[in-house]
mmCIF file of C-alpha atoms in Angstrom:
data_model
loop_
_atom_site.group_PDB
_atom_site.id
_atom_site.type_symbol
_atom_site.label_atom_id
_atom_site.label_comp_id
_atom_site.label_asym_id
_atom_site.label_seq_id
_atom_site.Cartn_x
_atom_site.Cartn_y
_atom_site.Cartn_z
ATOM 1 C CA UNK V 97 9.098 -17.462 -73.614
ATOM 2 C CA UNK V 98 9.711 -18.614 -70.685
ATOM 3 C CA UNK V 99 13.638 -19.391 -69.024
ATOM 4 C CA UNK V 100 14.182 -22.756 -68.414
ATOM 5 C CA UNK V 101 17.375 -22.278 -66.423
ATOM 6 C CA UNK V 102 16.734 -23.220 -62.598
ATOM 7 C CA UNK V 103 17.580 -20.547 -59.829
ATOM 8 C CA UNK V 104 20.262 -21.731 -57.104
ATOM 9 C CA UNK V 105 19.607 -21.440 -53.625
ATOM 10 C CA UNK V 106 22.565 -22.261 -52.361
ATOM 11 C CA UNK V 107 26.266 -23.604 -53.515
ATOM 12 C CA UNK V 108 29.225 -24.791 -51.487
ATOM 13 C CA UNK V 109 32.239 -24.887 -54.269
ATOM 14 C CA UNK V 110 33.627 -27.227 -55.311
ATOM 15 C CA UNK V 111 31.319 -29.529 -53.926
ATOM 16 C CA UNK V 112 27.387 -29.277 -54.085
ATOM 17 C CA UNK V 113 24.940 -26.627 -55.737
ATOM 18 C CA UNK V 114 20.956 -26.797 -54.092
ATOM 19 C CA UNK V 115 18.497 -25.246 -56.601
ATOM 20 C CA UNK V 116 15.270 -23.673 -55.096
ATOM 21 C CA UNK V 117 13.103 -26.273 -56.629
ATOM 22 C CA UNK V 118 14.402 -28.231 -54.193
ATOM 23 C CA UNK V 119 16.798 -30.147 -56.772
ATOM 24 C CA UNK V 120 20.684 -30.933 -55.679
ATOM 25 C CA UNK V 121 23.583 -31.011 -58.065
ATOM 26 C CA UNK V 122 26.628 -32.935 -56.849
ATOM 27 C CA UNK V 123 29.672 -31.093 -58.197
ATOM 28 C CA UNK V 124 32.240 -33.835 -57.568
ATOM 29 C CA UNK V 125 32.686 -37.046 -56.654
ATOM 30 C CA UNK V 126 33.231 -39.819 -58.765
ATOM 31 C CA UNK V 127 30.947 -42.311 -60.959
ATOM 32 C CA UNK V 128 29.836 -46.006 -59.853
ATOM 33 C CA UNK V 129 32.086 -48.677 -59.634
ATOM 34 C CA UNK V 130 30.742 -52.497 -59.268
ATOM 35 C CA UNK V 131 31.770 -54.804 -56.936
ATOM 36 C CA UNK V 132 34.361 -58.018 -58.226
ATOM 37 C CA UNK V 133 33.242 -60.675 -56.371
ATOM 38 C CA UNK V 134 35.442 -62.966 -58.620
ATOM 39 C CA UNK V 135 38.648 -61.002 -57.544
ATOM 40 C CA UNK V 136 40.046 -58.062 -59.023
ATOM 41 C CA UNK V 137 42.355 -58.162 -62.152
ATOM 42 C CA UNK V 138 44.554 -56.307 -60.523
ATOM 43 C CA UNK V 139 44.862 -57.026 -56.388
ATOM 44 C CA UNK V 140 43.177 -60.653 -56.330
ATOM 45 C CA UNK V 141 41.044 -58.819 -53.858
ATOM 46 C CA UNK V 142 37.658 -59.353 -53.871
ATOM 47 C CA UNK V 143 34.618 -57.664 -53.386
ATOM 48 C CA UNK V 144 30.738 -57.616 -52.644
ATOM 49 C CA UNK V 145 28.242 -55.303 -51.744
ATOM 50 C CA UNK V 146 25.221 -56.209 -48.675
ATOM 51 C CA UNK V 147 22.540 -54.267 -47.282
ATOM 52 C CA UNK V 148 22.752 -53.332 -43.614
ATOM 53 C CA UNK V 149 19.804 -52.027 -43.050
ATOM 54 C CA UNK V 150 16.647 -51.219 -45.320
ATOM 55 C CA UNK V 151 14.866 -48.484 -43.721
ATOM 56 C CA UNK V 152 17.269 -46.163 -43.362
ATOM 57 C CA UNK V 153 19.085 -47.403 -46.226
ATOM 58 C CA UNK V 154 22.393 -48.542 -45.069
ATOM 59 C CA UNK V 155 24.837 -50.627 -47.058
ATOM 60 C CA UNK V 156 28.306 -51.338 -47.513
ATOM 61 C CA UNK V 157 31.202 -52.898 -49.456
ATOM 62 C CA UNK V 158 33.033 -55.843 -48.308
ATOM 63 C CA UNK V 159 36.849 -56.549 -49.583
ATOM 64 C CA UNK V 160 38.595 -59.733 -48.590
ATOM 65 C CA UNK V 161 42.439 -60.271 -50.026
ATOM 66 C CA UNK V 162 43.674 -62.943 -52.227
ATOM 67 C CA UNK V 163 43.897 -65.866 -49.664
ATOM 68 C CA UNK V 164 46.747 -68.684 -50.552
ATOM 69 C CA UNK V 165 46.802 -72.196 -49.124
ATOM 70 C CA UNK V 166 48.758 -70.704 -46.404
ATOM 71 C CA UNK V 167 46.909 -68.079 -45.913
ATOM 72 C CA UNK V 168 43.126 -69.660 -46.541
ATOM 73 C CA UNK V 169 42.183 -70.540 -42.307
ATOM 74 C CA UNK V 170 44.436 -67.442 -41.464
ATOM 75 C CA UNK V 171 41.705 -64.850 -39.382
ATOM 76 C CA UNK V 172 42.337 -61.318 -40.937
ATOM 77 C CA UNK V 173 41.786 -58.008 -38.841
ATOM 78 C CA UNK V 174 38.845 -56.253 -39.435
ATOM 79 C CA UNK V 175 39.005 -52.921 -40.825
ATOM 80 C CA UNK V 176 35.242 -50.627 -40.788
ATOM 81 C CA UNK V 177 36.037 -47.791 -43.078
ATOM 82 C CA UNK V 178 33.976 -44.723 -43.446
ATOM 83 C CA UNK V 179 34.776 -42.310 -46.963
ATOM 84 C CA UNK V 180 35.305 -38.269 -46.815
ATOM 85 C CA UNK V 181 33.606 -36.365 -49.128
ATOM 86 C CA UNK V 182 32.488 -32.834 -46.313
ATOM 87 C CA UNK V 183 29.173 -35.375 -45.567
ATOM 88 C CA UNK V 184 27.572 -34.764 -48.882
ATOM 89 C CA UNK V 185 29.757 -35.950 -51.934
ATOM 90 C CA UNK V 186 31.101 -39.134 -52.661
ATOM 91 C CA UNK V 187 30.191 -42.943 -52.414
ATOM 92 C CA UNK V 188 31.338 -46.331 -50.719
ATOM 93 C CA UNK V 189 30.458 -47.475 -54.031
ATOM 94 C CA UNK V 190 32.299 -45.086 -56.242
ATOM 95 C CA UNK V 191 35.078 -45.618 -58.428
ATOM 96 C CA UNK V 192 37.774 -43.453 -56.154
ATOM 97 C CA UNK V 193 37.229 -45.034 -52.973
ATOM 98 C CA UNK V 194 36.433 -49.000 -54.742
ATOM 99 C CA UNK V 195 40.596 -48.433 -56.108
ATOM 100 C CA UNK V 196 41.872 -47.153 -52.839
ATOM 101 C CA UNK V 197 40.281 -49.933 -50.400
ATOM 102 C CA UNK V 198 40.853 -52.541 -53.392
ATOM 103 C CA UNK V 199 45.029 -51.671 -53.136
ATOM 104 C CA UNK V 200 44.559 -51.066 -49.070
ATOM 105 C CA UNK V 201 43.139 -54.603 -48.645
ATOM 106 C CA UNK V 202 45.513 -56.155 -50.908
ATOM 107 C CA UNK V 203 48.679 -54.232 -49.247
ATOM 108 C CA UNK V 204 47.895 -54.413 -45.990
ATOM 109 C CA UNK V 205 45.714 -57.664 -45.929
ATOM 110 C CA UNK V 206 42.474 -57.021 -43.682
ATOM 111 C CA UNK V 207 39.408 -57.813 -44.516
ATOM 112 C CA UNK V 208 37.797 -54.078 -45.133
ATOM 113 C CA UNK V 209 33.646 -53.015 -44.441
ATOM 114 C CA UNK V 210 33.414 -49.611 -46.684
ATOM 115 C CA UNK V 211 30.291 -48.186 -45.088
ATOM 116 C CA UNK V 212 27.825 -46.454 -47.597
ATOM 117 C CA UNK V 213 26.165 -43.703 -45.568
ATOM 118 C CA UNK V 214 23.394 -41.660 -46.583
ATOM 119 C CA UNK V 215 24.661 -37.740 -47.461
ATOM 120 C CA UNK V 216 23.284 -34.292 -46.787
ATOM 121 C CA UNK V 217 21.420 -32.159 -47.540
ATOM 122 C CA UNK V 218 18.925 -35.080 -48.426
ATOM 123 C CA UNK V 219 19.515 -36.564 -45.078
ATOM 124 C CA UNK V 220 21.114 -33.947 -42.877
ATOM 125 C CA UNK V 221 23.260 -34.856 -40.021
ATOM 126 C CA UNK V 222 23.260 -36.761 -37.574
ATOM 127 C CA UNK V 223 22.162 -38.977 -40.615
ATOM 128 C CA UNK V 224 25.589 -40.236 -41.329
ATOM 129 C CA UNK V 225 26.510 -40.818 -37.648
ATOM 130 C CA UNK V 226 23.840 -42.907 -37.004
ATOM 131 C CA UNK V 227 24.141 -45.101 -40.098
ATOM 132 C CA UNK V 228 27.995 -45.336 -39.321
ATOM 133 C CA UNK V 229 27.001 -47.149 -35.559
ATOM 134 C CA UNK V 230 24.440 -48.882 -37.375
ATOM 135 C CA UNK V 231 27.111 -50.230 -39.870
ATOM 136 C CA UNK V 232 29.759 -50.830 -37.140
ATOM 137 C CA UNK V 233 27.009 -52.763 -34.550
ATOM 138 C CA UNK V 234 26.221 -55.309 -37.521
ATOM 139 C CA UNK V 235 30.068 -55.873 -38.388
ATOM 140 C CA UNK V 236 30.637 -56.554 -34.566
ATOM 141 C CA UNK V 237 27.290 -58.887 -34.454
ATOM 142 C CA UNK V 238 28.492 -61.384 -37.016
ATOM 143 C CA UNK V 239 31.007 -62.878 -34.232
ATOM 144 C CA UNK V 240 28.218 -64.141 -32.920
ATOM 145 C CA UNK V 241 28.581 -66.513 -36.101
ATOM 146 C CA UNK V 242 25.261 -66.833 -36.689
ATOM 147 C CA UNK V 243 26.165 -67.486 -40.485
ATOM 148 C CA UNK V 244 25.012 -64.713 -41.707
ATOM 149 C CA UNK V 245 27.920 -63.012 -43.654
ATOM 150 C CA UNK V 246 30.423 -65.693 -44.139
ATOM 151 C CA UNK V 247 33.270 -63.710 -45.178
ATOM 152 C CA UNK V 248 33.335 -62.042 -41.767
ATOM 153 C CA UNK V 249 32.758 -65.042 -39.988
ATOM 154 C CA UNK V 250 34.748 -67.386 -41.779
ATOM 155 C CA UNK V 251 38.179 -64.798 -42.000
ATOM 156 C CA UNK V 252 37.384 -62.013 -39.756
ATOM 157 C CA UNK V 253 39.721 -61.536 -36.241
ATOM 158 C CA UNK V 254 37.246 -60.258 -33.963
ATOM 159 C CA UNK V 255 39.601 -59.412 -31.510
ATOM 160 C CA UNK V 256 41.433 -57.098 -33.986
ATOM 161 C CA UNK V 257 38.347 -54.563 -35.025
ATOM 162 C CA UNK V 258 39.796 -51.774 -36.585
ATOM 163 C CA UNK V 259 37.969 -48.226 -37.609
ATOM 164 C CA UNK V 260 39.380 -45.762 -40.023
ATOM 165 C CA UNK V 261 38.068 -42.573 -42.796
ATOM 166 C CA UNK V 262 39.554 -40.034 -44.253
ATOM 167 C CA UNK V 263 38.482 -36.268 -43.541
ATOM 168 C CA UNK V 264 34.967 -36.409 -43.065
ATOM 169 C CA UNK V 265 35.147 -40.177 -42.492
ATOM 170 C CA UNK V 266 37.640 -39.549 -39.644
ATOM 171 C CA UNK V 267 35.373 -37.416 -37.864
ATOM 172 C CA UNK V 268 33.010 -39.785 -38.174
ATOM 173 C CA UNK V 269 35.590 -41.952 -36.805
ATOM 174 C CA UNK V 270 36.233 -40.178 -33.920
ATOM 175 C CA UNK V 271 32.490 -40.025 -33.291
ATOM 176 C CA UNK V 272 32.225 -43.925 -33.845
ATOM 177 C CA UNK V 273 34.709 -44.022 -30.794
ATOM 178 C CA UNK V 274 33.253 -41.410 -28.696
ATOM 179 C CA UNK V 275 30.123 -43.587 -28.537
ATOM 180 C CA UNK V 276 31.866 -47.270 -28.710
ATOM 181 C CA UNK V 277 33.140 -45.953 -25.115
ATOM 182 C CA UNK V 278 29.791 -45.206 -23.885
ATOM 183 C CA UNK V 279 27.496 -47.821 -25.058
ATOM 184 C CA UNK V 280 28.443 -51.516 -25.135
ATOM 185 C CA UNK V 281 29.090 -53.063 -28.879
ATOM 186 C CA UNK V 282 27.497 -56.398 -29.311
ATOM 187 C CA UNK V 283 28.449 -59.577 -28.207
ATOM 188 C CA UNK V 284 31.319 -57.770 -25.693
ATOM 189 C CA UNK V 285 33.608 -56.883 -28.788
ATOM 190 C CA UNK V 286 35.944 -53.663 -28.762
ATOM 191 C CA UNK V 287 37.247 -51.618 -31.004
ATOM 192 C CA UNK V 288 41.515 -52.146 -30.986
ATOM 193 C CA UNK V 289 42.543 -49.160 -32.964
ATOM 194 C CA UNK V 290 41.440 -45.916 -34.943
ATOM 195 C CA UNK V 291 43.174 -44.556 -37.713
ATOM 196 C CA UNK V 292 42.106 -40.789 -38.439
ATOM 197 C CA UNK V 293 42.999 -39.334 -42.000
ATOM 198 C CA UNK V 294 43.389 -35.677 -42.949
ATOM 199 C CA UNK V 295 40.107 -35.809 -40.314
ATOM 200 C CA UNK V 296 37.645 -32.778 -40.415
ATOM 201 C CA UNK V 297 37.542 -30.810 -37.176
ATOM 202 C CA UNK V 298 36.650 -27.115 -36.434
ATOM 203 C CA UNK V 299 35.592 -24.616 -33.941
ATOM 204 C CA UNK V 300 34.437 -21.185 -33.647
ATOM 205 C CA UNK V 301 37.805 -19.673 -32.739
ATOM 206 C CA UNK V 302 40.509 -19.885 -35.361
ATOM 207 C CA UNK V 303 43.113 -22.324 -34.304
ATOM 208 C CA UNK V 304 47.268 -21.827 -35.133
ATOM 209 C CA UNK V 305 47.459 -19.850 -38.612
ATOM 210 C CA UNK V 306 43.938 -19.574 -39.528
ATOM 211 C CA UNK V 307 42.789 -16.270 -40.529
ATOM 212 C CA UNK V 308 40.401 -14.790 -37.530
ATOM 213 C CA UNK V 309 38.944 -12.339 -40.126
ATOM 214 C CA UNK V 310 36.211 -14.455 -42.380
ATOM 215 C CA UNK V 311 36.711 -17.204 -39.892
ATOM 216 C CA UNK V 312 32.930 -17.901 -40.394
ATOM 217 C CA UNK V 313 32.916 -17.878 -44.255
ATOM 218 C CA UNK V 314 35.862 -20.293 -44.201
ATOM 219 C CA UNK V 315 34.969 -23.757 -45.941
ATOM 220 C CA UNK V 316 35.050 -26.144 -42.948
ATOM 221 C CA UNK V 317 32.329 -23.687 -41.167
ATOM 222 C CA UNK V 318 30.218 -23.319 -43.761
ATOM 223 C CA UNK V 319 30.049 -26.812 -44.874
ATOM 224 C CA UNK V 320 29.529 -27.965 -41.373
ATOM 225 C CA UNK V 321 26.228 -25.290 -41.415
ATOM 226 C CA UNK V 322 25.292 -26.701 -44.443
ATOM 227 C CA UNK V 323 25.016 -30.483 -43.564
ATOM 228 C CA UNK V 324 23.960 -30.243 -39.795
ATOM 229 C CA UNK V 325 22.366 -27.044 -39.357
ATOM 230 C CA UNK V 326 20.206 -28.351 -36.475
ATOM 231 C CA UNK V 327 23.633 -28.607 -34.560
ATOM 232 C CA UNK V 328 23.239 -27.570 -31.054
ATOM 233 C CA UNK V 329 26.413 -24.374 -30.368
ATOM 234 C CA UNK V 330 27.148 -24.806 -34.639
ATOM 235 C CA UNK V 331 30.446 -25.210 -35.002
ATOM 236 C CA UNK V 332 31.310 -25.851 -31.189
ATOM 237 C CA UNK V 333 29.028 -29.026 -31.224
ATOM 238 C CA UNK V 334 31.223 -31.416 -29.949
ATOM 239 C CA UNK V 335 30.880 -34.180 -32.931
ATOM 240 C CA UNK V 336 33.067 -31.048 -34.576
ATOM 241 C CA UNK V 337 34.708 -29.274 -31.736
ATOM 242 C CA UNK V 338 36.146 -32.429 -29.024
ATOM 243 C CA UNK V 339 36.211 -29.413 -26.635
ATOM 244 C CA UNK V 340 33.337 -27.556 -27.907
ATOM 245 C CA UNK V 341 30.263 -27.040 -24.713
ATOM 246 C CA UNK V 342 29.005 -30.344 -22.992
ATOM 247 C CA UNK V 343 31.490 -32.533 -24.980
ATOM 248 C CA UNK V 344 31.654 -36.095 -23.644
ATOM 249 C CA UNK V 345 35.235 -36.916 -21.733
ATOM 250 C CA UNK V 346 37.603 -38.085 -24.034
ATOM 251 C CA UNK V 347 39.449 -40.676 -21.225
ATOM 252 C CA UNK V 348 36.131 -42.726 -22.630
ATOM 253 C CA UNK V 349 37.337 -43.224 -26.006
ATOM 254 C CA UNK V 350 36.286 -46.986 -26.805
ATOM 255 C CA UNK V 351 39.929 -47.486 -28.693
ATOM 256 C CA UNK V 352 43.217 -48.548 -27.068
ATOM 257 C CA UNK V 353 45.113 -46.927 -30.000
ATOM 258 C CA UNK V 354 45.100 -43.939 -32.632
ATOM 259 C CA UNK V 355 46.937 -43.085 -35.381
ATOM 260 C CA UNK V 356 45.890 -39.698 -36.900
ATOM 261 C CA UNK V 357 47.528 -38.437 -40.188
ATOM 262 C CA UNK V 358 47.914 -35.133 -41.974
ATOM 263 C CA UNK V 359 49.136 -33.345 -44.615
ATOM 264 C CA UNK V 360 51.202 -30.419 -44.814
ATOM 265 C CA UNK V 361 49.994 -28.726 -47.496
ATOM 266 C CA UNK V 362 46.787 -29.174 -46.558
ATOM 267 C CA UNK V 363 45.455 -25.634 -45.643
ATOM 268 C CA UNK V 364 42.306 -26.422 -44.427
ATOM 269 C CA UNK V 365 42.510 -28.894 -42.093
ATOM 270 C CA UNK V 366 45.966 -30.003 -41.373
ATOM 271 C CA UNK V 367 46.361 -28.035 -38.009
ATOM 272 C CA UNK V 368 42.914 -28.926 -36.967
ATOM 273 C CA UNK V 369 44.571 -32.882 -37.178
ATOM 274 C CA UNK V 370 47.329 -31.539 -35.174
ATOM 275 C CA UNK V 371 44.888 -30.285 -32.517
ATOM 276 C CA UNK V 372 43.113 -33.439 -32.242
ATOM 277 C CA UNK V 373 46.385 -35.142 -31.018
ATOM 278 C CA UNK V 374 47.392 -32.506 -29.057
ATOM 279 C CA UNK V 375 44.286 -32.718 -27.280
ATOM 280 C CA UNK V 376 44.119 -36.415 -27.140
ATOM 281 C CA UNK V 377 47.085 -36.639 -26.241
ATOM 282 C CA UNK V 378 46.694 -34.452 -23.539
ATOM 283 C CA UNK V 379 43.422 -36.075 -22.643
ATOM 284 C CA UNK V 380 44.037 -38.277 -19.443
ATOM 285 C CA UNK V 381 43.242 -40.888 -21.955
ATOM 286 C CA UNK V 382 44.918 -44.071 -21.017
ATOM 287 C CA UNK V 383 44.959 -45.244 -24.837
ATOM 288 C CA UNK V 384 48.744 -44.912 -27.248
ATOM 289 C CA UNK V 385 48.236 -42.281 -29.884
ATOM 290 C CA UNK V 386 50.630 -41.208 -32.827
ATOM 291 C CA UNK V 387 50.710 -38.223 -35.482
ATOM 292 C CA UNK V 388 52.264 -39.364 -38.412
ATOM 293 C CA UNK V 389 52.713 -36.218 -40.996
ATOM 294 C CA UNK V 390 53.294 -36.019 -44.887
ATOM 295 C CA UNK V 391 54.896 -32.803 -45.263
ATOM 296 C CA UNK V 392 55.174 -32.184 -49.325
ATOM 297 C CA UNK V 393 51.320 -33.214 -50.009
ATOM 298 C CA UNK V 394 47.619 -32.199 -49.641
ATOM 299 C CA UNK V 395 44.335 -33.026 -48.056
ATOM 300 C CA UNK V 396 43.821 -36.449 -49.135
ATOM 301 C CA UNK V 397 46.290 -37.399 -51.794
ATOM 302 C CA UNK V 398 46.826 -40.374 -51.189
ATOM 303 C CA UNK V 399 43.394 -41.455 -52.130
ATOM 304 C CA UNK V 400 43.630 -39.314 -55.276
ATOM 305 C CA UNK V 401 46.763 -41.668 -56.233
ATOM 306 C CA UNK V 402 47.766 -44.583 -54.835
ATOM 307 C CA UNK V 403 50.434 -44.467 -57.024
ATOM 308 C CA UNK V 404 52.531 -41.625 -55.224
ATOM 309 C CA UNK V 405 55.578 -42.846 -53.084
ATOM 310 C CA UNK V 406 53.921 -41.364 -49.729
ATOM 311 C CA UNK V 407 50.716 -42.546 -50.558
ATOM 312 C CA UNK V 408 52.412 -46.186 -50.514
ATOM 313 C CA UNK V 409 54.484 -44.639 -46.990
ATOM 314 C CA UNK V 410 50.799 -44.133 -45.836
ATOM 315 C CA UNK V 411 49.745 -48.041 -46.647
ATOM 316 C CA UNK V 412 52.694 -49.166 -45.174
ATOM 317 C CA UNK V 413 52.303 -47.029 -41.968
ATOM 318 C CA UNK V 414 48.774 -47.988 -41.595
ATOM 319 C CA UNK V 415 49.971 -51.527 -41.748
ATOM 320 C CA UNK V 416 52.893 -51.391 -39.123
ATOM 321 C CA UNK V 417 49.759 -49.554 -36.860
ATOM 322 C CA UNK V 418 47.470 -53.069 -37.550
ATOM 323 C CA UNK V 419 50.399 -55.579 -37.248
ATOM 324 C CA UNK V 420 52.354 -53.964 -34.193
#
């Protein structure tokens, strides 16, 4: 009799499991959630979801806030978010991230994109990158109001684009940036601010208190092998490593401000935040950047529950960043 159980190839805990039949099993992330274009029960926000772009498939989720009669002709700033998830777990249109950009928008009151990019190892890096511009050059097109998304055009602020993601999303943030400051963005638009979360960052050399021993087997290295293994120097590829070989000058960063947040129990990644505003800071950029820190909590918590007192601190910082 033969054993039907399938042999694994290759598994990244706690997030992913490849079988050698080719088959992938996605050990976390969280089940669908639909859109409420009739407002949600809870925020008044409301939400849709459009395609960006058929082949590749590229989508996203728009929110727009509860608009009063005062508020219904106010313009709203745009906010293009991009979800963590280490490239390969995780969903625009998932329930986790539809409740966290559902109380954002209603806290903070922008008008929020939620990009849905496609994930390794299906679609390896630079996969997500490139859907991520893609998403970001078709926000920025509507203000040509052709009348093509009306929520955009009818309440967006093009003059107060916004990007932000958490972990993996804020490296593809920083990414987004990187290349906003090298290529033009339609219609003459730029991008005002970037807000980095808990943002995944690494390099071949161990950085502050991580371990130099089993530097290589550590989880940001081996996840980064796993979901861009083309990458030219690995880990020192500069959409991982800002300093890695033949990175791009950061003084080019198409942003006038950053706000880039971490977590102090987060053992993974925390310094690695730290080191992206030390060297941004340190940059020759001309742009304001700030490092606001959580000290009692871990990667991504506040997206876990919005509920927690410094996961509202976080909303309200993010706000004062938008409104200031």
């Amino acid at each position: 009799m033969t054993s039907t159980t399938k042999e694994v190839d290759l598994e990244i805990l706690p997030f992913i499991r490849v079988y050698k039949d080719g088959s992938v099993e996605r050990l976390e992330g969280t089940p669908f959630a639909p859109p409420t274009p009739d407002q949600d029960p809870e925020t008044g926000v409301s939400s849709k979801d459009i395609t960006i772009s058929e082949n590749p498939s590229v989508s996203a989720r728009l929110y727009l806030p509860k608009l009063t009669d005062h508020t219904q002709n106010q313009k709203l700033p745009i906010l293009v978010y991009f979800h963590g998830g280490a490239f390969c777990i995780e969903s625009a249109f998932g329930s986790l991230y539809h409740r966290y950009l559902n109380n954002l928008v209603s806290q903070v009151h922008v008008l929020a994109i939620s990009v849905e990019y496609r994930l390794a190892p299906e679609h390896l890096l630079p996969a997500a990158y490139e859907d991520s511009w893609a998403a970001l050059q078709w926000v920025i097109s509507q203000s040509a109001g052709n009348d093509k998304e009306p929520w955009l055009i009818n309440n967006g602020d093009f003059g107060r684009i916004f990007i932000g993601g958490d972990s993996a999303g804020g490296n593809i943030v920083h990414n987004m940036a990187i290349r906003a400051g090298v290529e033009s963005l339609p219609c003459g638009v730029k991008i005002l601010g970037a807000y980095l979360v808990h943002p995944y960052f690494f390099s071949s050399k161990a950085y502050g208190s991580e371990s130099k021993e089993g530097h290589e087997k550590s989880l940001p290295y081996v996840v980064w092998d796993f979901v861009y293994p083309s990458a030219t120097g690995g880990v020192d590829n500069p959409m991982l490593n800002p300093e890695g070989p033949g990175a791009p000058s950061l003084t080019g960063i198409g942003c006038d401000r950053m706000l880039v947040c971490v977590a102090g129990k987060d053992e993974l990644i925390k310094e690695r935040g730290v080191w992206y505003f030390e060297i941004m800071r340190k940059s020759g950029w001309k742009g304001e950047i700030e490092l606001f820190e959580v000290e009692e909590e871990d990667h991504i918590f506040h997206i876990f529950n919005i509920e927690n007192e410094n996961a509202k601190a976080m909303v309200k910082r993010l706000a004062s960043f938008i409104f200031e």
